[in-house]
DNA sequence: GAGCACTGC
């Protein structure tokens, strides 16, 4: 350990002069110096200080918002107006306010415009307000994340001086704090897509603003595609306008997509961040992060440190080592307080990063990509960037996903560095060489290129697009991927043999789950087992519901799960979820539920989400006139319902105890987290197929060969051909 | 006999 501390890490100089690098690469008339803005930041707007969604807290505030909106809580409108008046000078100091008139002129003169605004420009809060007076109908501003939509709406309603949910409101899953009179609505892009499915003309709106377009989520890409149709064809009237807001360079692409829409720039408010690179590449990234942190702790003045690492495993290792190291480090330097930050952590542990530390301490936050966009931690002056991230890649040829460690893009590196310059000038230590930096791709590959596109294709079909391959995709996912999606949808009976959407497909598209699971729900209704299937689908919809126990508790927890779930032990993980759901419901109070979750290593907050999802699925099924019956639980019937959606995810037991997929004959192994691990069944069905060290089936259930013969004799036939 | 980045409806 001592040796480790002695060897210093050498960083080169900040070669490029210190400005946040978006400036240098931007195709902009501004000079670098213009954008290297330094100044007092009065009232940070837009990304409000509290930007983390920690479940239960947010529940409360949303409920309260609803009360406000429906007027159940008495409000003093005079106070609200007073507060708004106080906020006006803050608004007027924002960069975007300085160009208000130019900007309005621009928007008036074009049907579509692209607006590049750097962090802190105030674009997301101010521009929609500028437009409120001149819009006959509503303005929708999309956000990729729920919390962002809620925070923006809350802030803007204060600035505007209204009760949240009246003139200014928001709409996100599980919460609609708006009414028909709402003039300005912040909305997740998923919700706007839903609205589009129900009202293809978006007739309630005269302006749609797509914010954070540079993030290139699948849903943003799709919205832009549909908006192109609207703006140039179905709603070519002067009334309808589209504004695309982006924080980075992709402007040219958006502009071209919308037939050379004008581009407008607004400068932001970022402090300069000096960047340092390594002289030599490193082998052990965990070790290098630790050395860098220890070293900069001894040489740099106050300010917290944010480190970006690829995933949980590396983060936990750094946290452990720093905890051991902290007491033996030189006493002159601040005491290091390491804190992990990744999505799978329980919310109270995530919250720790907002806790202030003592004067003689220094926070070191070890984070995944979650800190790049979703969570903004105040007080960061130093960023340590491993240059790595984990990315889930879908292989449509194999129908499986893999989780890979990959280098980040230049845009992502800039975003990470920028986290050090939000409140004061900062420093960023990149744990790679500058030559490696230059080799990085400019932008992160759009999500749609590495995901399965079954759901997007179904949406296109719903919107009446016949030529999927030739559609004006912002980013075409490619022929193979699209054909695979079409085939999947055809085999789910969502499309007929002429490629048109079926009645079943129309129903599937409105359900808030993946098409496979939507098919299962509808089939379950036909079979008369909708109730239990909704329970299970709701469980499957929640990430990290069953957590993996720490290694020392592994065997104990596995045994306890088996003891608790008798049906699960026979039929597999889907029935296990149903049993766990029923048990959870049957427990008297939250204290008891919490203890029970702990024993079985179940995410307590996750189960609360399950109940919320369950309620919503039941509600949507009700809208489709499909209601739950009240029959008793029939395990085999439930599994048959699931089989209708997961026919291709089946495998047959071989004499050597392995399983081979029915469709292709590939080898699959039951994941050791499954209750069926180590058991031998004639055939299995699984919800997910992931490749790590080998192909693993997850969420596994047993099926009978006869069921396959009944439902899909063609599949069994094709396998014989292969063999 | 294993580990899981991040969102959205």
XYZ file of C-alpha atoms (C1' of nucleotides) in Angstrom:
732
model
C 0.000 0.000 0.000
C 2.829 2.389 0.892
C 4.502 1.661 -2.374
C 1.282 2.439 -4.176
C 1.153 5.909 -2.635
C 4.730 6.723 -3.480
C 4.467 6.155 -7.173
C 3.111 9.382 -8.575
C 0.834 9.563 -11.551
C 2.132 11.984 -14.137
C -0.326 14.175 -15.954
C 0.617 16.309 -18.911
C -0.237 19.975 -19.207
C -3.559 21.263 -20.274
C -2.634 21.444 -23.913
C -5.728 23.016 -25.287
C -5.845 26.126 -23.216
C -8.488 25.332 -20.667
C -11.827 26.245 -22.144
C -14.551 23.710 -21.884
C -14.027 21.958 -25.111
C -17.447 22.178 -26.672
C -16.370 25.651 -27.653
C -13.444 24.535 -29.714
C -15.258 22.071 -31.873
C -18.483 23.933 -32.305
C -19.326 25.099 -35.773
C -20.078 28.527 -34.543
C -19.371 32.095 -35.381
C -18.432 32.678 -31.791
C -14.783 32.606 -30.948
C -13.479 30.339 -28.292
C -12.997 33.316 -26.002
C -16.662 34.217 -26.186
C -17.740 30.861 -24.990
C -15.078 30.618 -22.339
C -17.502 32.503 -20.199
C -16.425 33.329 -16.703
C -18.620 35.176 -14.327
C -20.810 35.010 -11.315
C -23.551 32.571 -11.642
C -26.594 34.162 -10.179
C -29.295 31.634 -9.579
C -28.757 28.504 -11.571
C -31.877 27.818 -13.508
C -33.150 24.886 -15.445
C -31.156 22.170 -13.819
C -32.577 22.967 -10.408
C -30.324 22.005 -7.493
C -32.434 19.049 -6.479
C -32.393 16.859 -9.538
C -32.513 13.354 -8.197
C -35.526 11.143 -8.300
C -35.490 9.170 -5.114
C -38.833 7.545 -5.290
C -40.795 8.026 -2.144
C -39.848 11.668 -1.737
C -40.910 12.359 -5.245
C -44.192 10.556 -4.657
C -45.050 12.989 -1.950
C -44.212 16.054 -3.918
C -46.143 14.801 -6.922
C -49.143 14.163 -4.750
C -48.830 17.613 -3.346
C -48.538 19.058 -6.806
C -51.714 17.333 -7.714
C -53.434 18.821 -4.725
C -52.259 22.229 -5.829
C -53.434 21.626 -9.337
C -56.859 20.485 -8.366
C -57.185 23.322 -5.908
C -57.747 21.167 -2.855
C -55.048 23.040 -1.022
C -55.736 26.727 -0.497
C -53.213 28.893 -2.307
C -52.461 32.552 -2.016
C -52.075 33.729 -5.583
C -50.700 37.048 -4.366
C -47.729 35.333 -2.749
C -47.134 33.353 -5.917
C -47.084 36.559 -7.970
C -44.720 38.190 -5.491
C -42.314 35.309 -5.770
C -42.447 35.477 -9.552
C -41.636 39.200 -9.455
C -38.622 38.467 -7.297
C -37.404 35.862 -9.761
C -37.622 38.210 -12.741
C -34.204 39.863 -12.298
C -32.630 36.402 -12.102
C -34.307 35.430 -15.337
C -33.239 38.631 -17.018
C -29.620 37.916 -16.205
C -29.639 34.659 -18.150
C -27.766 34.586 -21.466
C -30.869 33.576 -23.366
C -32.709 36.664 -22.143
C -30.176 38.919 -23.858
C -31.177 37.547 -27.243
C -34.897 37.280 -26.609
C -36.049 39.491 -29.470
C -33.692 38.051 -32.072
C -34.772 34.620 -31.007
C -38.465 35.357 -31.245
C -37.954 36.841 -34.694
C -36.168 33.670 -35.738
C -38.884 31.417 -34.408
C -41.593 33.491 -36.092
C -39.872 33.315 -39.462
C -39.373 29.552 -39.655
C -41.540 26.501 -39.116
C -38.645 24.575 -37.604
C -35.544 25.876 -35.923
C -32.622 24.318 -34.132
C -31.356 25.966 -31.004
C -27.971 25.242 -29.548
C -27.736 26.356 -25.948
C -24.923 25.401 -23.670
C -25.408 24.413 -20.067
C -26.714 27.288 -17.998
C -28.092 29.307 -20.908
C -31.612 29.074 -19.526
C -33.029 27.781 -22.792
C -35.307 25.134 -21.290
C -36.964 27.499 -18.835
C -37.085 30.802 -20.711
C -37.747 30.097 -24.367
C -41.041 28.308 -23.737
C -42.151 31.245 -21.605
C -41.224 33.730 -24.356
C -43.551 31.838 -26.669
C -46.542 31.521 -24.362
C -48.208 34.753 -25.404
C -48.126 34.171 -29.105
C -49.262 30.544 -29.136
C -52.944 29.953 -29.760
C -52.729 26.397 -28.512
C -50.464 24.577 -26.105
C -46.696 24.303 -26.005
C -45.149 20.920 -25.244
C -41.526 20.717 -24.103
C -40.156 17.191 -24.058
C -37.550 15.809 -21.669
C -35.857 12.408 -21.706
C -36.304 11.978 -17.944
C -39.251 12.280 -15.588
C -37.453 14.201 -12.869
C -36.250 16.829 -15.319
C -39.797 17.395 -16.603
C -41.145 17.763 -13.059
C -38.355 20.086 -11.889
C -38.580 22.313 -14.937
C -42.349 22.641 -14.651
C -42.068 23.447 -10.968
C -39.451 26.109 -11.544
C -41.205 27.684 -14.516
C -44.563 27.826 -12.770
C -42.837 29.828 -10.026
C -41.266 32.177 -12.527
C -44.486 32.583 -14.421
C -46.412 33.087 -11.231
C -49.028 30.398 -11.406
C -50.124 27.319 -9.550
C -48.330 24.275 -10.903
C -50.741 22.380 -13.118
C -52.682 25.420 -14.290
C -51.005 27.540 -16.992
C -47.741 25.629 -16.534
C -47.766 21.919 -15.785
C -46.215 18.574 -16.552
C -47.092 15.107 -17.699
C -45.017 12.047 -16.874
C -45.860 8.394 -16.321
C -48.070 7.964 -13.244
C -48.550 11.722 -12.936
C -50.343 14.247 -15.030
C -50.253 17.653 -13.391
C -51.931 19.614 -16.155
C -55.392 20.273 -17.462
C -56.977 21.266 -20.739
C -56.187 24.923 -20.106
C -52.492 24.267 -19.497
C -50.557 26.460 -21.892
C -47.057 25.134 -21.268
C -46.493 21.485 -20.520
C -43.194 19.774 -19.741
C -43.580 16.178 -20.799
C -41.393 13.093 -21.079
C -40.821 12.066 -24.660
C -42.432 8.716 -23.934
C -45.626 10.453 -22.861
C -45.682 12.673 -25.943
C -45.304 9.576 -28.116
C -48.291 8.081 -26.331
C -50.276 11.218 -27.022
C -49.198 10.976 -30.633
C -50.511 7.393 -30.881
C -53.893 8.580 -29.619
C -53.945 11.886 -31.547
C -51.650 11.622 -34.590
C -51.977 15.343 -35.352
C -51.029 16.471 -31.848
C -53.901 18.884 -32.350
C -53.700 20.313 -28.832
C -50.356 21.925 -29.520
C -49.200 24.776 -31.715
C -45.549 24.374 -30.696
C -43.543 21.293 -29.826
C -40.076 21.751 -28.373
C -37.777 18.743 -28.283
C -35.205 19.383 -25.574
C -31.928 17.504 -25.030
C -32.110 16.224 -28.589
C -28.354 15.585 -28.556
C -28.871 12.695 -26.158
C -30.389 10.802 -29.084
C -32.584 8.472 -27.091
C -34.738 6.138 -29.160
C -37.863 8.016 -28.177
C -36.420 11.424 -29.146
C -35.316 10.038 -32.506
C -38.801 8.665 -33.148
C -40.516 11.893 -32.139
C -38.326 13.866 -34.531
C -39.269 11.483 -37.316
C -43.000 11.829 -36.641
C -42.701 15.604 -36.267
C -41.100 15.794 -39.691
C -44.246 14.214 -41.122
C -46.459 16.624 -39.242
C -44.587 19.811 -40.012
C -44.208 19.279 -43.752
C -47.402 17.383 -44.495
C -50.217 16.822 -42.059
C -49.844 20.124 -40.244
C -48.155 22.311 -42.797
C -50.252 25.230 -41.568
C -48.420 28.264 -40.239
C -49.749 27.687 -36.789
C -47.600 24.649 -35.992
C -43.934 25.044 -35.059
C -41.141 22.745 -33.959
C -38.047 23.777 -32.046
C -35.179 21.398 -31.473
C -32.919 22.171 -28.558
C -29.535 20.590 -28.186
C -26.576 21.200 -25.923
C -23.900 20.132 -28.363
C -22.655 19.864 -31.863
C -25.238 17.726 -33.581
C -27.044 20.867 -34.801
C -26.104 20.397 -38.433
C -27.667 16.980 -38.525
C -30.958 18.148 -37.059
C -30.991 21.118 -39.397
C -30.497 18.939 -42.473
C -33.125 16.496 -41.302
C -35.656 19.323 -41.250
C -34.739 20.632 -44.708
C -32.067 23.054 -43.582
C -33.836 24.591 -40.659
C -32.039 27.676 -39.327
C -29.640 27.203 -36.417
C -29.441 29.612 -33.531
C -26.770 29.727 -30.835
C -27.003 30.855 -27.255
C -23.932 30.911 -25.092
C -23.946 29.190 -21.766
C -22.544 29.729 -18.343
C -19.747 27.380 -17.657
C -16.486 27.975 -15.910
C -13.294 26.844 -17.610
C -12.123 23.339 -16.826
C -8.451 22.496 -17.239
C -7.846 19.078 -18.660
C -4.912 16.790 -17.928
C -3.995 13.580 -19.666
C -1.778 10.666 -18.751
C 1.570 10.320 -20.441
C 1.307 6.537 -20.557
C -1.668 4.206 -20.872
C -2.538 2.287 -17.696
C -3.376 -1.340 -17.127
C -5.365 -1.226 -13.921
C -7.980 1.515 -14.012
C -9.130 0.953 -10.422
C -5.588 1.369 -9.140
C -5.075 4.495 -11.244
C -8.280 6.112 -10.005
C -7.199 5.524 -6.408
C -3.718 6.967 -6.968
C -5.096 9.991 -8.790
C -7.595 10.744 -6.055
C -5.024 10.403 -3.275
C -2.560 12.559 -5.153
C -4.922 15.369 -5.993
C -6.264 15.338 -2.473
C -2.765 16.218 -1.255
C -2.043 18.910 -3.791
C -5.309 20.635 -4.666
C -7.346 23.124 -2.611
C -10.878 22.485 -1.393
C -13.558 21.081 -3.645
C -15.126 17.678 -4.064
C -14.044 14.996 -6.500
C -16.250 13.134 -8.972
C -14.857 9.981 -10.606
C -16.464 8.278 -13.581
C -16.059 4.506 -13.763
C -17.636 1.836 -15.925
C -19.719 -0.058 -13.391
C -20.612 -1.301 -9.959
C -17.733 -3.736 -9.641
C -14.989 -1.136 -10.176
C -16.806 1.407 -8.037
C -17.141 -0.933 -5.080
C -13.466 -1.824 -5.296
C -12.395 1.836 -5.285
C -14.719 2.650 -2.375
C -13.395 -0.267 -0.322
C -9.767 0.602 -0.937
C -10.236 4.310 -0.232
C -12.028 3.489 3.001
C -9.080 1.382 4.107
C -6.581 3.951 2.906
C -8.197 7.099 4.366
C -6.992 6.652 7.969
C -3.349 6.096 6.999
C -2.996 9.017 4.582
C -0.981 12.129 5.581
C -2.892 14.183 8.109
C -2.288 17.558 6.396
C -4.614 16.686 3.566
C -8.415 16.561 3.929
C -9.867 13.218 4.984
C -11.326 11.420 1.995
C -14.957 10.351 2.219
C -15.697 7.935 -0.642
C -19.321 7.559 -1.787
C -20.606 5.183 -4.470
C -23.278 6.340 -6.930
C -25.008 3.996 -9.358
C -28.625 3.260 -10.221
C -28.826 -0.146 -8.549
C -28.040 1.321 -5.130
C -30.913 1.774 -2.694
C -32.139 5.359 -2.759
C -30.959 6.296 0.735
C -27.407 5.310 -0.207
C -27.614 7.380 -3.405
C -28.836 10.324 -1.349
C -25.573 10.293 0.617
C -23.828 12.195 -2.178
C -25.876 15.289 -1.283
C -24.883 15.162 2.371
C -22.386 17.898 3.270
C -19.168 16.700 4.879
C -17.101 18.329 7.613
C -14.632 21.105 6.884
C -11.626 18.798 7.128
C -13.174 16.200 4.823
C -13.430 15.864 1.068
C -16.138 13.965 -0.797
C -15.040 11.524 -3.449
C -17.980 10.367 -5.495
C -17.449 7.200 -7.517
C -20.129 7.154 -10.164
C -21.319 5.502 -13.342
C -22.821 7.404 -16.234
C -25.715 8.242 -13.933
C -23.724 11.359 -12.907
C -23.281 12.424 -16.528
C -26.916 13.428 -17.072
C -29.337 12.196 -14.423
C -27.775 13.281 -11.147
C -26.129 16.648 -10.660
C -24.027 16.817 -7.523
C -23.159 20.330 -6.305
C -19.705 21.256 -5.080
C -17.658 19.299 -7.624
C -14.382 20.957 -8.600
C -12.408 17.945 -9.795
C -13.387 15.230 -12.215
C -11.450 12.006 -12.675
C -12.507 10.290 -15.885
C -11.669 6.665 -16.624
C -12.933 7.206 -20.180
C -15.011 4.052 -19.894
C -18.666 3.141 -19.626
C -20.808 0.036 -19.843
C -23.145 -0.284 -22.752
C -25.845 -2.818 -23.485
C -25.705 -3.966 -27.063
C -28.517 -5.876 -28.708
C -27.588 -8.536 -31.267
C -30.640 -8.912 -33.402
C -29.185 -11.864 -35.317
C -28.916 -13.808 -32.058
C -31.816 -12.246 -30.176
C -29.664 -11.555 -27.153
C -28.033 -8.655 -25.432
C -24.514 -8.218 -24.160
C -23.122 -5.757 -21.688
C -19.779 -4.407 -22.826
C -17.202 -2.039 -21.416
C -16.469 0.535 -24.096
C -14.608 3.838 -24.479
C -16.745 6.963 -24.239
C -17.108 9.566 -27.007
C -15.579 13.049 -27.137
C -18.999 14.539 -26.433
C -19.320 12.361 -23.362
C -15.804 13.271 -22.208
C -16.758 16.948 -22.517
C -19.940 16.398 -20.545
C -18.021 14.615 -17.784
C -15.383 17.357 -17.642
C -18.119 19.994 -17.523
C -19.289 18.564 -14.221
C -16.247 20.223 -12.626
C -17.092 23.679 -13.964
C -20.630 24.345 -12.851
C -19.860 26.551 -9.858
C -16.240 27.601 -10.261
C -13.220 26.879 -12.466
C -12.326 23.198 -12.224
C -9.930 20.497 -13.274
C -10.435 17.247 -15.114
C -7.971 14.365 -14.965
C -8.379 11.992 -17.861
C -6.899 8.585 -17.213
C -5.832 8.111 -20.805
C -3.450 9.785 -23.212
C -4.358 12.802 -25.274
C -3.660 10.762 -28.400
C -6.287 8.288 -27.161
C -8.699 11.157 -26.707
C -8.296 12.183 -30.324
C -9.136 8.649 -31.385
C -12.519 8.701 -29.634
C -15.598 9.088 -31.806
C -17.158 12.551 -31.766
C -20.533 11.470 -30.501
C -21.963 8.521 -28.648
C -23.622 6.072 -30.996
C -27.376 6.767 -31.005
C -29.248 4.317 -28.868
C -31.422 3.112 -31.730
C -28.383 1.552 -33.439
C -27.677 -0.766 -30.526
C -31.178 -1.655 -29.365
C -33.933 -3.913 -30.543
C -36.461 -1.908 -32.550
C -39.550 -4.075 -32.115
C -41.442 -1.450 -30.194
C -40.435 1.456 -32.477
C -41.476 -0.520 -35.554
C -44.851 -1.292 -34.012
C -45.333 2.421 -33.338
C -44.520 3.224 -36.954
C -47.051 0.660 -38.100
C -49.608 2.175 -35.760
C -48.891 5.557 -37.368
C -49.611 4.039 -40.771
C -46.048 3.827 -42.092
C -45.921 1.063 -44.702
C -42.336 1.266 -45.843
C -40.416 0.746 -42.614
C -37.045 0.285 -44.316
C -37.455 3.428 -46.363
C -38.914 5.640 -43.640
C -37.165 8.932 -42.970
C -35.345 7.651 -39.880
C -33.178 10.256 -38.203
C -30.874 7.278 -37.879
C -31.805 4.208 -39.860
C -31.266 1.150 -37.638
C -30.387 -0.899 -40.700
C -32.095 -3.528 -42.789
C -31.233 -6.564 -40.690
C -32.439 -5.008 -37.481
C -35.680 -3.823 -39.062
C -36.410 -7.118 -40.764
C -35.799 -8.957 -37.483
C -38.267 -6.629 -35.750
C -40.878 -7.106 -38.487
C -40.531 -10.864 -38.203
C -40.925 -10.752 -34.444
C -44.041 -8.608 -34.741
C -45.446 -10.935 -37.386
C -44.901 -13.971 -35.198
C -46.598 -12.156 -32.315
C -49.551 -11.601 -34.672
C -49.176 -7.847 -34.289
C -48.801 -7.643 -38.072
C -50.632 -9.607 -40.746
C -48.956 -11.253 -43.719
C -49.283 -8.026 -45.682
C -47.303 -6.240 -42.996
C -50.239 -4.231 -41.710
C -50.981 -3.739 -38.066
C -53.641 -6.118 -36.756
C -56.348 -5.504 -34.195
C -54.092 -7.246 -31.706
C -51.196 -4.989 -32.663
C -53.361 -1.902 -32.097
C -53.999 -3.103 -28.570
C -50.380 -3.994 -27.919
C -49.111 -0.556 -28.889
C -51.027 1.182 -26.106
C -49.882 -1.097 -23.304
C -46.966 0.255 -21.239
C -44.782 -2.840 -21.664
C -42.611 -4.405 -24.362
C -44.612 -5.942 -27.261
C -43.814 -9.501 -26.123
C -45.281 -8.852 -22.705
C -48.231 -6.988 -24.213
C -49.007 -10.093 -26.277
C -48.809 -12.183 -23.114
C -51.265 -9.935 -21.268
C -53.823 -10.123 -24.053
C -53.452 -13.885 -24.373
C -53.820 -14.216 -20.592
C -57.163 -12.460 -20.813
C -58.314 -14.986 -23.426
C -57.152 -17.850 -21.238
C -58.795 -16.387 -18.140
C -55.640 -15.856 -16.091
C -55.139 -12.119 -16.509
C -54.892 -11.326 -12.784
C -51.807 -13.382 -11.945
C -50.188 -12.529 -15.266
C -50.509 -8.797 -14.545
C -48.837 -9.414 -11.180
C -45.927 -11.172 -12.858
C -45.586 -8.691 -15.732
C -45.534 -5.844 -13.210
C -42.692 -7.590 -11.355
C -40.776 -8.092 -14.610
C -41.167 -4.385 -15.427
C -39.228 -3.273 -12.374
C -35.445 -3.313 -12.553
C -33.409 -4.741 -9.715
C -36.445 -6.158 -7.933
C -34.571 -9.268 -6.907
C -31.151 -8.067 -5.932
C -28.166 -10.339 -6.043
C -27.110 -11.107 -2.486
C -23.569 -10.347 -1.343
C -21.427 -13.459 -1.765
C -21.412 -14.393 1.924
C -25.242 -14.448 1.982
C -25.685 -16.052 -1.410
C -26.421 -19.632 -0.425
C -28.572 -18.614 2.507
C -30.751 -16.290 0.408
C -31.060 -18.798 -2.433
C -32.236 -21.457 0.018
C -34.705 -19.102 1.643
C -36.171 -18.152 -1.726
C -36.635 -21.830 -2.551
C -38.317 -22.480 0.793
C -40.603 -19.494 0.326
C -41.650 -20.307 -3.234
C -42.932 -23.845 -3.585
C -44.532 -23.263 -6.982
C -41.454 -21.383 -8.112
C -39.213 -24.298 -7.266
C -41.303 -26.537 -9.532
C -42.337 -24.172 -12.342
C -39.595 -21.567 -12.242
C -39.020 -17.871 -11.795
C -42.287 -16.472 -13.185
C -44.284 -18.395 -10.619
C -41.757 -17.407 -7.990
C -42.528 -13.747 -8.753
C -46.241 -14.441 -8.360
C -45.691 -16.112 -5.002
C -43.462 -13.288 -3.792
C -46.027 -10.744 -4.945
C -48.825 -12.486 -3.043
C -46.714 -12.773 0.093
C -45.711 -9.136 -0.040
C -49.353 -8.088 -0.355
C -50.387 -10.324 2.528
C -47.969 -8.756 5.013
C -49.554 -6.451 7.555
C -47.516 -3.280 7.385
C -44.478 -1.625 5.829
C -42.202 -2.531 8.722
C -42.978 -6.197 8.244
C -42.639 -5.905 4.470
C -39.285 -4.204 4.811
C -37.929 -6.951 7.047
C -39.260 -9.622 4.701
C -37.598 -7.935 1.710
C -34.328 -7.783 3.578
C -34.380 -11.495 4.337
C -35.023 -12.453 0.732
C -32.749 -9.746 -0.635
C -35.590 -7.993 -2.416
C -35.667 -4.310 -3.254
C -38.356 -2.831 -1.001
C -38.835 0.342 -3.024
C -38.930 -1.869 -6.112
C -41.979 -3.664 -4.809
C -43.725 -0.369 -4.233
C -43.070 0.385 -7.908
C -44.504 -3.013 -8.814
C -47.804 -2.014 -7.222
C -47.837 1.246 -9.172
C -47.107 -0.505 -12.460
C -49.681 -3.164 -11.671
C -52.347 -0.535 -11.144
C -51.485 1.131 -14.444
C -51.447 -2.077 -16.480
C -54.808 -3.086 -15.022
C -56.171 0.353 -15.867
C -54.972 0.209 -19.489
C -56.265 -3.347 -19.896
C -59.571 -2.037 -18.596
C -59.546 0.642 -21.272
C -59.194 -2.177 -23.800
C -62.238 -3.801 -22.195
C -60.191 -6.624 -20.742
C -60.823 -7.234 -17.076
C -59.407 -9.616 -14.530
C -61.413 -12.675 -13.674
C -61.357 -14.263 -10.257
C -60.266 -17.820 -10.872
C -57.707 -19.593 -8.722
C -54.064 -19.673 -9.731
C -53.339 -22.230 -12.457
C -49.563 -22.353 -12.914
C -49.631 -24.168 -16.233
C -52.191 -21.808 -17.702
C -50.073 -18.827 -16.684
C -47.021 -20.347 -18.351
C -48.984 -21.053 -21.525
C -49.979 -17.407 -21.651
C -46.320 -16.403 -21.408
C -45.372 -18.937 -24.045
C -47.474 -17.032 -26.590
C -45.124 -14.071 -26.294
C -41.859 -15.921 -25.811
C -42.021 -18.790 -28.273
C -38.613 -17.935 -29.636
C -37.151 -17.911 -26.120
C -37.480 -21.622 -25.578
C -34.919 -24.369 -25.260
C -34.974 -28.142 -25.004
C -33.125 -30.192 -22.412
C -30.354 -32.375 -23.828
C -29.121 -35.691 -22.415
C -25.915 -33.979 -21.234
C -28.009 -31.633 -19.035
C -27.471 -28.625 -21.294
C -30.227 -26.781 -23.118
C -30.368 -25.909 -26.777
C -32.636 -23.208 -28.203
C -35.617 -24.448 -30.177
C -35.200 -21.825 -32.883
C -31.487 -22.106 -33.650
C -30.035 -24.977 -31.642
C -27.651 -22.669 -29.786
C -26.435 -23.583 -26.337
C -28.043 -21.770 -23.390
C -27.366 -22.146 -19.692
C -29.797 -21.437 -16.908
C -28.518 -18.459 -14.972
C -27.424 -19.405 -11.460
C -29.762 -16.799 -9.985
C -32.733 -18.819 -11.276
C -34.690 -21.154 -9.042
C -34.392 -23.730 -11.821
C -30.605 -23.598 -11.771
C -29.245 -27.125 -11.474
C -32.627 -28.721 -12.135
C -33.329 -30.765 -15.206
C -36.487 -29.998 -17.186
C -37.606 -31.331 -20.580
C -37.927 -27.785 -21.884
C -37.616 -24.225 -20.647
C -38.847 -20.759 -21.571
C -36.995 -17.617 -20.559
C -37.749 -13.905 -20.597
C -34.222 -12.726 -21.258
C -31.133 -14.085 -22.944
C -27.899 -12.350 -22.029
C -24.362 -13.113 -22.987
C -21.603 -12.571 -20.445
C -19.088 -15.370 -20.199
C -21.620 -17.582 -21.947
C -25.237 -17.428 -23.067
C -27.444 -17.259 -19.998
C -31.214 -17.622 -19.822
C -32.743 -15.424 -17.139
C -36.201 -15.489 -15.586
C -36.556 -19.158 -16.522
C -39.658 -21.357 -16.377
C -40.312 -24.975 -17.225
C -42.611 -25.797 -20.097
C -43.893 -29.062 -21.500
C -42.881 -30.206 -24.949
C -46.519 -30.782 -25.847
C -47.271 -27.097 -25.355
C -44.685 -26.256 -27.965
C -46.132 -28.827 -30.306
C -49.590 -27.317 -29.808
C -48.588 -23.696 -30.277
C -45.631 -23.854 -32.614
C -45.165 -27.092 -34.502
C -43.376 -25.068 -37.194
C -40.609 -24.149 -34.737
C -39.965 -27.750 -33.764
C -39.951 -28.667 -37.425
C -37.346 -26.107 -38.341
C -35.095 -27.382 -35.632
C -35.156 -30.854 -37.058
C -34.073 -29.397 -40.358
C -31.096 -27.729 -38.679
C -30.073 -30.913 -36.909
C -22.127 -22.008 -9.918
C -23.012 -15.640 -11.608
C -22.644 -10.648 -11.288
C -26.294 -5.894 -14.036
C -24.647 0.976 -17.716
C -28.919 4.265 -18.201
C -33.713 5.771 -19.508
C -39.112 5.652 -20.961
C -44.538 4.037 -21.323
